XYZ file of C-alpha atoms in Angstrom:
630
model
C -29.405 -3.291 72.123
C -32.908 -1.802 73.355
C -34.032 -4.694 74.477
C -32.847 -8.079 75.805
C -35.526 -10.143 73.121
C -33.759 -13.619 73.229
C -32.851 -12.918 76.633
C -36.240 -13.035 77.637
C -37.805 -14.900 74.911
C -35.972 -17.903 74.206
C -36.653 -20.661 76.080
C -33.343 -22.811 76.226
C -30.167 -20.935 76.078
C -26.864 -21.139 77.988
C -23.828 -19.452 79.086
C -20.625 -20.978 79.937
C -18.545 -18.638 81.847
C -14.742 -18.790 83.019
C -13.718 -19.067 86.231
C -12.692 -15.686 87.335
C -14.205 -12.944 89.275
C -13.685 -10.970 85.628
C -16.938 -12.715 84.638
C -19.172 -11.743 87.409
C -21.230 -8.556 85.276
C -21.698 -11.566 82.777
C -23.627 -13.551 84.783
C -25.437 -10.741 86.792
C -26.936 -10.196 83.993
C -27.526 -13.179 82.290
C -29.162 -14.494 85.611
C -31.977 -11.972 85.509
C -33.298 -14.191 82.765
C -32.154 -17.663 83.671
C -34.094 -20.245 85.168
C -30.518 -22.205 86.193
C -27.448 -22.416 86.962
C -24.151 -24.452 88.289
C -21.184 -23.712 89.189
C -17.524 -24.245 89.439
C -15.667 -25.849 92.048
C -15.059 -22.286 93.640
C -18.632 -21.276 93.642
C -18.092 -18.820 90.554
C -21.227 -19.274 88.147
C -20.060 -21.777 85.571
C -23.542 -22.249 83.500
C -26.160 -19.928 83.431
C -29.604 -20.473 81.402
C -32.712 -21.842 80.416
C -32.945 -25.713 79.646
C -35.608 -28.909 80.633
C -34.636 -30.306 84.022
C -34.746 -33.638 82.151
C -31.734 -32.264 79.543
C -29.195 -31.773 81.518
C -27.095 -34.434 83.813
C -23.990 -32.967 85.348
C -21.251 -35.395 87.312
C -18.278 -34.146 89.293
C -15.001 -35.644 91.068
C -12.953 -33.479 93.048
C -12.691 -29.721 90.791
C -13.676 -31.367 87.991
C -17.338 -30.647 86.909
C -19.072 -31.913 83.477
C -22.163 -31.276 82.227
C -24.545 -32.816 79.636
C -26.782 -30.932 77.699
C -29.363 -32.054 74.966
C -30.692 -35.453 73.709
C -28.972 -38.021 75.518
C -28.442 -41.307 78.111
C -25.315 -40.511 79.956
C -26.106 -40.791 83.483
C -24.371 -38.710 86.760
C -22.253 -41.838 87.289
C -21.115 -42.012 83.791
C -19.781 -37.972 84.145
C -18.189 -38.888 87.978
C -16.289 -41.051 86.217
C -15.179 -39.158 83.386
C -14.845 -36.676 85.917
C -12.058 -38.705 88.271
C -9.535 -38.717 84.698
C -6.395 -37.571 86.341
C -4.480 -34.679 83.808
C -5.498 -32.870 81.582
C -4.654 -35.413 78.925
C -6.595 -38.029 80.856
C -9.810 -35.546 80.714
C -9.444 -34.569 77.385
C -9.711 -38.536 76.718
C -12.641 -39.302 78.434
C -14.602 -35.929 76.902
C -13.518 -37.155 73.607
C -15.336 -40.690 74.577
C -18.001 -38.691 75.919
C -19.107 -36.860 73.211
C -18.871 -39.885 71.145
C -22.244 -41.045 73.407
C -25.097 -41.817 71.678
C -27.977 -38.984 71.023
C -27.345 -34.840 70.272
C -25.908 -32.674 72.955
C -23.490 -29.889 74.281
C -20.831 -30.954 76.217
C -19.224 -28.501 78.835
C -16.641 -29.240 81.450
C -14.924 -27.067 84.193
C -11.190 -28.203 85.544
C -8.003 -26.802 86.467
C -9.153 -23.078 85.735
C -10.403 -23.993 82.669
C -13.534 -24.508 80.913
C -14.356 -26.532 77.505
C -17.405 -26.428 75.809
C -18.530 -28.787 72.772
C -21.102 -28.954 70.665
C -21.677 -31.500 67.596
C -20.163 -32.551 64.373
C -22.459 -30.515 62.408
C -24.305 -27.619 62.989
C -27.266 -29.128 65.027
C -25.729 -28.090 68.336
C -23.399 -25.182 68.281
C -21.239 -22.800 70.112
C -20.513 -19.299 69.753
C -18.022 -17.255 72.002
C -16.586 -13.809 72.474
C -13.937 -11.987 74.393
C -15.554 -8.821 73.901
C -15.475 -6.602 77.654
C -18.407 -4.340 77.723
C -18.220 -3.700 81.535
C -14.830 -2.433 81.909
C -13.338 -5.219 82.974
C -10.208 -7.055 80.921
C -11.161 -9.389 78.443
C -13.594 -11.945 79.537
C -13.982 -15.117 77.128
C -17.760 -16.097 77.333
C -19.616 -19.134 75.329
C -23.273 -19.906 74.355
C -25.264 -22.384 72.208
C -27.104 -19.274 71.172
C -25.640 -16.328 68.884
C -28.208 -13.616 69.626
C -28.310 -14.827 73.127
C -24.303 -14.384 73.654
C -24.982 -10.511 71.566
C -27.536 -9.007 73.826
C -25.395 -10.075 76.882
C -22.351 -7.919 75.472
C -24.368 -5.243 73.540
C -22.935 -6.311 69.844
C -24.257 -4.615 67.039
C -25.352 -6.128 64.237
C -22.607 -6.663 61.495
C -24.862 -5.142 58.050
C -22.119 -5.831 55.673
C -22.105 -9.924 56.946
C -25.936 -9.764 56.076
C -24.793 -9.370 52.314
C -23.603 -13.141 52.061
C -27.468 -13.906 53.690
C -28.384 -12.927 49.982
C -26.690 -14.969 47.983
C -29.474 -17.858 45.988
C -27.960 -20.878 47.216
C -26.262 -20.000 50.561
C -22.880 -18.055 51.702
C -20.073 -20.680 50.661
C -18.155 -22.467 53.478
C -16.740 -21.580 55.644
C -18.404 -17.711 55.483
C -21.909 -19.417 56.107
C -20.790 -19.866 59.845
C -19.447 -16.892 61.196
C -22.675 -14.964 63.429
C -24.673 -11.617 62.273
C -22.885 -9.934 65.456
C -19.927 -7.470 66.137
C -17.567 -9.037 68.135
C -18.477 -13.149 67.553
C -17.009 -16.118 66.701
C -18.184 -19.872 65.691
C -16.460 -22.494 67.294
C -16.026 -24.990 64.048
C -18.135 -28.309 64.149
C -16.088 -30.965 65.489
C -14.020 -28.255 67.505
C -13.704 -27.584 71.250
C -13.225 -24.440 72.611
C -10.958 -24.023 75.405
C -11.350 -20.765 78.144
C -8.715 -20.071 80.333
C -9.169 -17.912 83.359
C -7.540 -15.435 81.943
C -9.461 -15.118 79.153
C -7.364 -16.589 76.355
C -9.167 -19.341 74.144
C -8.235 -21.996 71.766
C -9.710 -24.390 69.860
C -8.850 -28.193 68.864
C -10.462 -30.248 66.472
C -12.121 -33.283 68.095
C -13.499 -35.147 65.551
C -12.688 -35.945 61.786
C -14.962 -37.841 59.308
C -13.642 -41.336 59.161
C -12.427 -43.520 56.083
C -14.634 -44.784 53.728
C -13.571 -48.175 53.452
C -16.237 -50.493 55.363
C -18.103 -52.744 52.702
C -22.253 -52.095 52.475
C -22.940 -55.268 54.700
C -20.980 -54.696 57.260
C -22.261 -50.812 57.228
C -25.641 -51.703 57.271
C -25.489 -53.787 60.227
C -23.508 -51.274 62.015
C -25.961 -48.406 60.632
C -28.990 -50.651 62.192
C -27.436 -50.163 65.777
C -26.971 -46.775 65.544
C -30.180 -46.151 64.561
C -31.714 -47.984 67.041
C -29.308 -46.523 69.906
C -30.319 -43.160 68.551
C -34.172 -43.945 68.257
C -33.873 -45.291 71.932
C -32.380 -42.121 73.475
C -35.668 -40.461 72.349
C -37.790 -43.166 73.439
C -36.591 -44.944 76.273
C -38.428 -43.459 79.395
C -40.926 -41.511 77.685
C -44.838 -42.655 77.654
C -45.011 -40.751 74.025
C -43.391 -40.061 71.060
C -44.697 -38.755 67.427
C -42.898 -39.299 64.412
C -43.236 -37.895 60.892
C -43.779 -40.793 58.976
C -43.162 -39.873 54.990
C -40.320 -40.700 53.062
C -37.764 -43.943 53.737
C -35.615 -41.999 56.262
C -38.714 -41.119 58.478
C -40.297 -44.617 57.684
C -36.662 -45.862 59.256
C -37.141 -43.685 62.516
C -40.631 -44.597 63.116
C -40.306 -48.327 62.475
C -37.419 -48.518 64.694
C -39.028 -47.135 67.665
C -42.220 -49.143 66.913
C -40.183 -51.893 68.557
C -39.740 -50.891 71.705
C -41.893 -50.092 74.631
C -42.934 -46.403 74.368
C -46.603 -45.563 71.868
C -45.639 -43.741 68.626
C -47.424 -41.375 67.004
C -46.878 -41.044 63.534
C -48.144 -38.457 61.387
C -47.975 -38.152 57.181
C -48.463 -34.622 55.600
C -50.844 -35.076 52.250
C -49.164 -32.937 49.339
C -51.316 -30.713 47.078
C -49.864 -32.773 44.187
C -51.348 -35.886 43.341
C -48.206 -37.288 42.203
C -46.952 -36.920 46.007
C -47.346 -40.713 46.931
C -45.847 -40.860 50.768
C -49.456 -41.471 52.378
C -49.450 -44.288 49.732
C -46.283 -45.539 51.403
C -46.872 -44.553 54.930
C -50.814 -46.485 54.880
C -48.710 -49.819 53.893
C -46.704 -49.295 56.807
C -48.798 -48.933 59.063
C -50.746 -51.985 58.298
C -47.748 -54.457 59.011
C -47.106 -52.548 62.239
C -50.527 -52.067 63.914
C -49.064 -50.550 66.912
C -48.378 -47.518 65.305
C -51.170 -44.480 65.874
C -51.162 -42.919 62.571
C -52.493 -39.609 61.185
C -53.101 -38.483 57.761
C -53.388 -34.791 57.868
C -54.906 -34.082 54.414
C -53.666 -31.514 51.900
C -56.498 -29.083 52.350
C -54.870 -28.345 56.175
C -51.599 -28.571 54.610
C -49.612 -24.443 54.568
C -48.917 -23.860 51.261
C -44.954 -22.194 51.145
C -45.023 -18.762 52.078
C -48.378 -19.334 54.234
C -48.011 -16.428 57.019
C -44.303 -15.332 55.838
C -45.536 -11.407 56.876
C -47.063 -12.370 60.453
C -44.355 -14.626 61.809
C -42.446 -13.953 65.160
C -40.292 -16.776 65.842
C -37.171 -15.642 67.554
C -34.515 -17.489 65.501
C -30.137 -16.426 65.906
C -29.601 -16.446 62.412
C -31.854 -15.906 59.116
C -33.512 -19.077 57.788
C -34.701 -20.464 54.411
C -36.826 -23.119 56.766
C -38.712 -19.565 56.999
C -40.281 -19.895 53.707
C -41.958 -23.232 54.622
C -42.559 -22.147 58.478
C -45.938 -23.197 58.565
C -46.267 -26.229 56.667
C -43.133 -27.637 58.707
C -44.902 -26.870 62.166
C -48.348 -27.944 61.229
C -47.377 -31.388 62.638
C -45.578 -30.518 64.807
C -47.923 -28.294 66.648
C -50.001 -31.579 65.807
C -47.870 -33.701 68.102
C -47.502 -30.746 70.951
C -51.445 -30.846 70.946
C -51.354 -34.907 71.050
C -49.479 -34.351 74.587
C -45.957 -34.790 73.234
C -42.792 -33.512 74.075
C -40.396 -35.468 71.739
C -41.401 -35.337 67.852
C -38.621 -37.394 65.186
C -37.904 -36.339 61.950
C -35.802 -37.660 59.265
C -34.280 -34.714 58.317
C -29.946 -35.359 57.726
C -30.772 -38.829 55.992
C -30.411 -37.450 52.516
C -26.882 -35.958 52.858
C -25.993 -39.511 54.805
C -27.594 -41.970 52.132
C -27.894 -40.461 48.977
C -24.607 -38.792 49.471
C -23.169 -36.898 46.361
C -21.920 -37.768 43.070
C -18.813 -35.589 43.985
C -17.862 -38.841 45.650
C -16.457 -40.054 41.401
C -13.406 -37.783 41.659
C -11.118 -40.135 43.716
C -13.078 -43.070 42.574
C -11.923 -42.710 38.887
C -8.309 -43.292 40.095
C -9.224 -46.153 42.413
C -12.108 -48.027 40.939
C -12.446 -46.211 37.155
C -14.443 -49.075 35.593
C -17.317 -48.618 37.974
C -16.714 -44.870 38.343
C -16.848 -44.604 34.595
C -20.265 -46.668 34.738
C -21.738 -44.304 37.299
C -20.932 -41.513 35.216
C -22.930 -42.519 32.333
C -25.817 -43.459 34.944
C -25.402 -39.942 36.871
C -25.132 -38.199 32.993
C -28.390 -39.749 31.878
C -30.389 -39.593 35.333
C -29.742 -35.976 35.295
C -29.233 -34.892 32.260
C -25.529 -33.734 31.918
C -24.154 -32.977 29.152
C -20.792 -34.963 28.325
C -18.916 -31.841 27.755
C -20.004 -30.365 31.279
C -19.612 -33.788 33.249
C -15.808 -34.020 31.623
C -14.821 -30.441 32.769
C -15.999 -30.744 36.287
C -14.225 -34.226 36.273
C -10.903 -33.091 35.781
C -10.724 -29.717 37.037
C -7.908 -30.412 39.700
C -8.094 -26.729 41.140
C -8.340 -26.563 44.853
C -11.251 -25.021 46.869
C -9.695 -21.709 47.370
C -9.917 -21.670 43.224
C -13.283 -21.930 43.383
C -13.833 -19.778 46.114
C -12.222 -17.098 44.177
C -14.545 -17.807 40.739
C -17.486 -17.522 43.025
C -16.435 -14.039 43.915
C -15.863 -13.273 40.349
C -18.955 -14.315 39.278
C -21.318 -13.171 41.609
C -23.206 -11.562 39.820
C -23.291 -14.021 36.471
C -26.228 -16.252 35.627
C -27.594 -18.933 37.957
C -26.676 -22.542 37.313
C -28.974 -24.521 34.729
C -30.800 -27.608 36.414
C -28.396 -29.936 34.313
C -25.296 -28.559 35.814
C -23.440 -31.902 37.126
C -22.970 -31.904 40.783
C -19.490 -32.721 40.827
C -17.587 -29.748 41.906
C -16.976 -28.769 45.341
C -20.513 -27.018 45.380
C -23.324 -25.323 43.409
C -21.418 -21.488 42.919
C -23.968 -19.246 44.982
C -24.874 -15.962 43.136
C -26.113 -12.688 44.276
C -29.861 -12.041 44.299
C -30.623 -10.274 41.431
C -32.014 -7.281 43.463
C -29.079 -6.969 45.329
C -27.372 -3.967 45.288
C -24.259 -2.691 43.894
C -22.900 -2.153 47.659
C -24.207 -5.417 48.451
C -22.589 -7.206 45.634
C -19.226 -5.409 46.828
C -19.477 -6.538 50.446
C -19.916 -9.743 49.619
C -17.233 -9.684 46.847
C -15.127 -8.598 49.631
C -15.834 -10.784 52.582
C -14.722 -13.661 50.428
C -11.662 -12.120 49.097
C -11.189 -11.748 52.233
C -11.348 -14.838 53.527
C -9.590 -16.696 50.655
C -5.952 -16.496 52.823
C -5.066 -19.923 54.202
C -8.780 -21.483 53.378
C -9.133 -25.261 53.470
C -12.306 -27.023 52.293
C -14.452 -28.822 54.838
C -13.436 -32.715 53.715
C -10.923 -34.401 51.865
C -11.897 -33.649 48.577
C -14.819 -32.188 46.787
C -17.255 -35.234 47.579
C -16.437 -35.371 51.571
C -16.587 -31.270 50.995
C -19.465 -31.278 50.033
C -21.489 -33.919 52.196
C -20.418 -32.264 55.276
C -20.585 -28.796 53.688
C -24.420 -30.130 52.830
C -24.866 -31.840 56.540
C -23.754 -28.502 58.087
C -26.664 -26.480 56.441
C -29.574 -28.601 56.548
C -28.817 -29.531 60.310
C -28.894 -25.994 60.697
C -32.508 -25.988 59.438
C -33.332 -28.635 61.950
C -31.645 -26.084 64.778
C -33.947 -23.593 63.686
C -37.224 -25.484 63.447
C -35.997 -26.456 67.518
C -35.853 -23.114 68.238
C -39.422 -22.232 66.621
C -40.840 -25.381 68.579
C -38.949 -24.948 71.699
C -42.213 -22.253 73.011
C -44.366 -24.999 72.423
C -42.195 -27.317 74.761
C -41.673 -30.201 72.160
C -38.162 -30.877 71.134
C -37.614 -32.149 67.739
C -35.212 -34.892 67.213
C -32.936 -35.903 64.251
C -31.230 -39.301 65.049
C -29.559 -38.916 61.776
C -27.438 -36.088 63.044
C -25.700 -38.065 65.783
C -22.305 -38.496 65.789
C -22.180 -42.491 65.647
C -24.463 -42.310 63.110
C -22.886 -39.910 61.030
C -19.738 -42.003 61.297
C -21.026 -44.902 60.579
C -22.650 -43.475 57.049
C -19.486 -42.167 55.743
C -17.039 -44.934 56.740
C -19.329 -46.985 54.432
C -17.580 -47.412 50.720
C -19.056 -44.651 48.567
C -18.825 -46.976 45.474
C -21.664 -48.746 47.652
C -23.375 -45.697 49.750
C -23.889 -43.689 46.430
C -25.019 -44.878 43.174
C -27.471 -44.284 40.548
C -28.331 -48.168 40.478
C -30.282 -47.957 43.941
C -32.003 -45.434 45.866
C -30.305 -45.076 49.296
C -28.778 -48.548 49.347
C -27.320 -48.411 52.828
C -31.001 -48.005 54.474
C -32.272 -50.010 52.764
C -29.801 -53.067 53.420
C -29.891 -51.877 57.136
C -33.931 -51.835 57.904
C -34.268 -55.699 56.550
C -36.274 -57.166 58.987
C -37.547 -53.438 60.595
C -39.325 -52.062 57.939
C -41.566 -53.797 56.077
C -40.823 -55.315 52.812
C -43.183 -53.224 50.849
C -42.217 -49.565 52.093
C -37.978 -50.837 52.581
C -37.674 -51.351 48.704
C -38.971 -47.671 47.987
C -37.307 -45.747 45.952
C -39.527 -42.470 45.185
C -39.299 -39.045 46.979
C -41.552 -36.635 47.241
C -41.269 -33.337 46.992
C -43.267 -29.340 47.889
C -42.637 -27.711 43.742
C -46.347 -27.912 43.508
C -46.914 -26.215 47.303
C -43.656 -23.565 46.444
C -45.665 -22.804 43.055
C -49.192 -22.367 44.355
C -48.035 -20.642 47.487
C -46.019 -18.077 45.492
C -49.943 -17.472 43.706
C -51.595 -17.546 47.016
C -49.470 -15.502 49.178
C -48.452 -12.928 46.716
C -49.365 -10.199 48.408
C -47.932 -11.074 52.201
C -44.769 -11.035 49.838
C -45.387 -7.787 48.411
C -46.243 -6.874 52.369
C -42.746 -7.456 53.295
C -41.353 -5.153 49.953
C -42.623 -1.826 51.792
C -40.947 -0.560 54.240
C -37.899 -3.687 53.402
C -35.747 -3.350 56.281
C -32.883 -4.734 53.860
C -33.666 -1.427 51.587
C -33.167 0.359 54.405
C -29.720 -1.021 54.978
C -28.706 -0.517 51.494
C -28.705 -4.353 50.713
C -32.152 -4.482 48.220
C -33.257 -2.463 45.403
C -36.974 -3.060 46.967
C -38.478 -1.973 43.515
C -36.699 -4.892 41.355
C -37.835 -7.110 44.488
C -41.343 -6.406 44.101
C -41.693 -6.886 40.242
C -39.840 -10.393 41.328
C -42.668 -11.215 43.554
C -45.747 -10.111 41.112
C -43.815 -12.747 38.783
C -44.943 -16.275 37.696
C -41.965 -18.270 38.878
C -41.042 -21.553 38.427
C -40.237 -23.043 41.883
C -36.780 -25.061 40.926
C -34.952 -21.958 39.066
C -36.585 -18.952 39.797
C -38.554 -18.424 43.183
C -36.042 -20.207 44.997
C -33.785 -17.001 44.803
C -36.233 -14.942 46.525
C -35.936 -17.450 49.697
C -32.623 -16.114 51.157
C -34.072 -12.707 50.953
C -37.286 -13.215 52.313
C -35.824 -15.162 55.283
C -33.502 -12.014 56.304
C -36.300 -9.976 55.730
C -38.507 -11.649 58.089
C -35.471 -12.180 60.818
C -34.597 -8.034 60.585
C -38.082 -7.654 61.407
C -38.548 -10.099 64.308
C -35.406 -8.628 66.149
C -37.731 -5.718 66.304
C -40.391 -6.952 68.909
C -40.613 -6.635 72.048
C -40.029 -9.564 73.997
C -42.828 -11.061 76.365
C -43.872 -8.884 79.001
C -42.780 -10.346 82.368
C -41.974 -10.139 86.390
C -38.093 -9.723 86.488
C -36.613 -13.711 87.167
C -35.607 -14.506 90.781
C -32.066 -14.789 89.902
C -31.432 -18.544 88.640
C -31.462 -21.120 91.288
C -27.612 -23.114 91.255
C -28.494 -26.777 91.253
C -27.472 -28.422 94.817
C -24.054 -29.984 95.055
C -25.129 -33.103 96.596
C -21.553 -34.452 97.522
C -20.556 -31.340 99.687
């Protein structure tokens, strides 16, 4: 690469490097942009990056080091003790406890020559790695929470035919949605660790595995209620400030939970454009039975329409994003909050996939409960719309995920879903942009051909499948609006995402979790008492088709901006011509402009990998925290 943009840029990145004098070039260079580092036992570098003195708490017993990175209350003691585990099966124990800790973090450990680094159960935190030797060494396993980070340190290339599946209307299907855009680059799974040896072999071991749905609502919703508030209180607990988005009954949940403890929240409500939007409705209630809430209204006319700025924006993201679409409507608040003095800003994003689940969940109920699955049904059918014919087929179409996998290849090209398709197969079958390319149709065709040998779905059965499947994507929305407010130096928080949380949601029955009877039943049951009685029985949800359609009207012509000169055409990927009659369209915003949103993202991330980073005075090299105990 030309330049070293997220390098430079980025403000919180790390590299986890093995302990061998093999990785030395690795961190030479990685520490002309760091800010700090640690190291192992022998005084090799063992992390090397950016991150807030305040997220990171390392512990260490003998040559065992552990490090904490992220959202989070473990303290040093906590880690020496973890540390002192004798064996590598005693370690791998107390990790495994560890990471079970309440709040959102990376987990990274040095011992016995090797190193293991962790990140989440769903894409919030991740971890890429490589064993790619660019400096002439052997091969040198490296890891980073950071894709683009982990490709400028090695020189990758960008892998064009991988940017096909970007294209596709409703995301590349699991698990091709989580390999990186690099040459050279692996995912570590979510719920995997990733094991580097000194000499450079890695493997991987799952961690973590959803657990069994069989805890009644009651007994969930109590459980749910101390997650929440062990979550909230991660975020809070220390801090003078935090804001909030207060909207719909996930939010409301967040911000009413911290309201009872000691630190001032700041809670802020986004007007929509539509009148029918009724969350300031909600949010003013609130607000009046909890007086110690600050709360802002900001009012529709301040309000970014979708597409607002979509030609002008430099964020430096690792991966193409749909949140790009809605980039400046999202960070209106939060830039809000970063201007309100602070640091720490809560959203509810992840309670939707958690609470509303997925009607996917009726396959194994018709065998064990098919009086009340059969009841849902009919209330699913006439909520939505299904047809009877369409609901029956999905129903009993036993095929297996690599089935499906293979009809989505097939049928790439074919029409879009209609709105009424039931959502009870293992996932809405993605199709290619229809100004895609017939070399960008085949690529894609290909890659998941390709990967069709030996594929297993993501959970045990197509509703499990496709919660996580769902989890996995929109917590990698929430990863990318941290990235575009890390420069501001507010982190933004989704308590939903932990793991005890996360657990606790799905062990709850689903005949109980998901129904068309109630909206969201588990919260509900679980904020009696925390959120007031007249915003806890909600059950509306807003949503941004009015701001998608008027944007698409207002901001026509940034769109048409980013047709000429389409660095996608250039690649071979767009017919820019068929793009640009798409944008002069009238669309409607639930089955027509949402295709041009994977597009427009990659787009917009080809282009910002073309700036030049920052101009600044080459780092001191990073400064290795003190070991205190030697």
């Amino acid at each position: 690469m030309a330049t070293f943009l997220s390098l430079q840029a980025a403000p919180t990145w790390f590299i986890a490097l093995p302990d061998t004098a093999a990785a030395a070039p690795f961190a030479a260079r990685a520490n002309r942009y760091a800010t700090r580092s640690l190291r192992h036992a022998s005084g090799r570098p063992w992390l090397v990056g950016r991150w807030e003195e305040r997220a990171a708490v390392t512990g260490r017993c003998g040559g065992t080091r552990i490090a904490v990175i992220g959202e989070h209350a473990v303290t040093e003691q906590y880690l020496e003790q973890a540390a002192a585990a004798t064996g590598p099966a005693s370690l791998t124990t107390a990790l495994d406890r560890a990471a079970r800790r309440p709040g959102c973090f990376h987990l990274v450990a040095s011992a016995d020559g090797r190193v293991h680094v962790r990140g989440g159960v769903v894409n919030l935190r991740r971890v890429f790695h490589t064993d790619t030797a660019p400096f002439g060494s052997g091969p040198v396993s490296v890891a980073s929470d950071r894709a683009d980070v982990l490709a400028e340190l090695i020189d990758a290339d960008l892998d064009e035919r991988r940017i096909a599946l970007e294209l596709l209307t409703s995301g590349a299907p699991y698990p091709l949605s989580e390999p990186p855009l690099w040459q050279g680059l692996r995912a570590v799974p979510s719920g995997h660790c990733l094991t580097i040896d000194a000499d450079g072999r890695t493997t991987m071991r799952r961690w973590w595995s959803p657990p069994d749905p069989v805890v009644p609502l009651a007994e969930g919703a109590r459980h749910l209620r101390e997650a929440l508030t062990e979550a909230v209180g991660v975020r809070t607990r220390g801090r003078e400030l935090v804001t909030a988005d207060l909207g719909g009954l996930d939010s409301t949940a967040l911000c009413c939970t911290a309201a009872r403890g000691d630190t001032k929240v700041v809670a802020y409500t986004a007007a929509l454009h539509d009148e029918s939007g009724d969350d300031v409705y909600w949010a003013r209630h609130t607000v009046q039975e909890l007086p110690g809430i600050e709360h802002h209204v900001v009012p529709a006319k301040d309000t970014a329409m979708t597409f607002d700025g979509i030609d002008t924006l430099h964020d430096i993201l690792d991966t193409p994003s749909i949140i790009t679409v809605d980039r400046n409507r999202r960070m209106g608040i939060v830039e809000m909050a970063a201007a309100r003095g602070c640091n720490l800003h809560m959203t509810g994003l992840g309670g939707d996939e958690l609470l509303a689940g997925t009607p996917a969940r009726l396959h194994p109920l018709l065998l064990t409960h098919p009086w009340i699955a059969l009841r849902n049904i009919r209330g699913y059918a006439a909520k939505y719309q299904w047809t009877r014919r369409a609901t029956l087929r999905q129903l009993l179409d036993r095929r297996s995920y690599r089935s499906w996998l293979g009809r989505v290849a097939r049928d790439l090209t074919g029409p879009p879903p209609g709105t009424n398709t039931p959502l009870l197969d293992w996932s809405v079958p993605p199709r290619m942009a229809p100004w895609a390319t017939p070399d960008a149709v085949a690529a894609a065709r290909e890659l998941i051909r390709a990967g069709l040998s030996g594929i297993e779905p993501r959970g045990r059965g197509h509703g499990e499948h496709r919660e996580l499947v769902a989890m996995d994507g929109i917590s990698q929305w929430t990863r990318h609006i941290g990235q575009m407010t890390a420069p501001l130096g507010i982190t933004v928080a989704a308590p939903y995402y932990d793991t005890r949380v996360i657990e606790t949601c799905l062990a709850v029955r689903p005949q109980e979790r998901i129904t068309p009877w109630r909206y969201k039943p588990l919260i509900v049951e679980a904020m009696r008492g925390v959120v007031p009685e007249t915003s806890r029985t909600r059950n509306t949800k807003a949503n941004a088709t009015f701001e998608e359609e008027v944007g698409l009207r207002e901001h026509r012509g940034r769109l048409l901006a980013l047709c000429d000169d389409s660095r996608l055409a250039q690649l071979g990927l767009i017919d820019e011509n068929i793009l640009r009659e798409w944008c002069r369209r009238s669309l409607a915003a639930e089955t027509e402009s949402y295709q041009l949103h994977p597009t427009i993202a990659c787009e917009v991330w080809l282009r910002s990998r073309e700036m030049t980073p920052p101009r600044q005075v080459d780092a001191a090299p990073a400064q290795s925290i003190a070991d205190r105990k030697e």
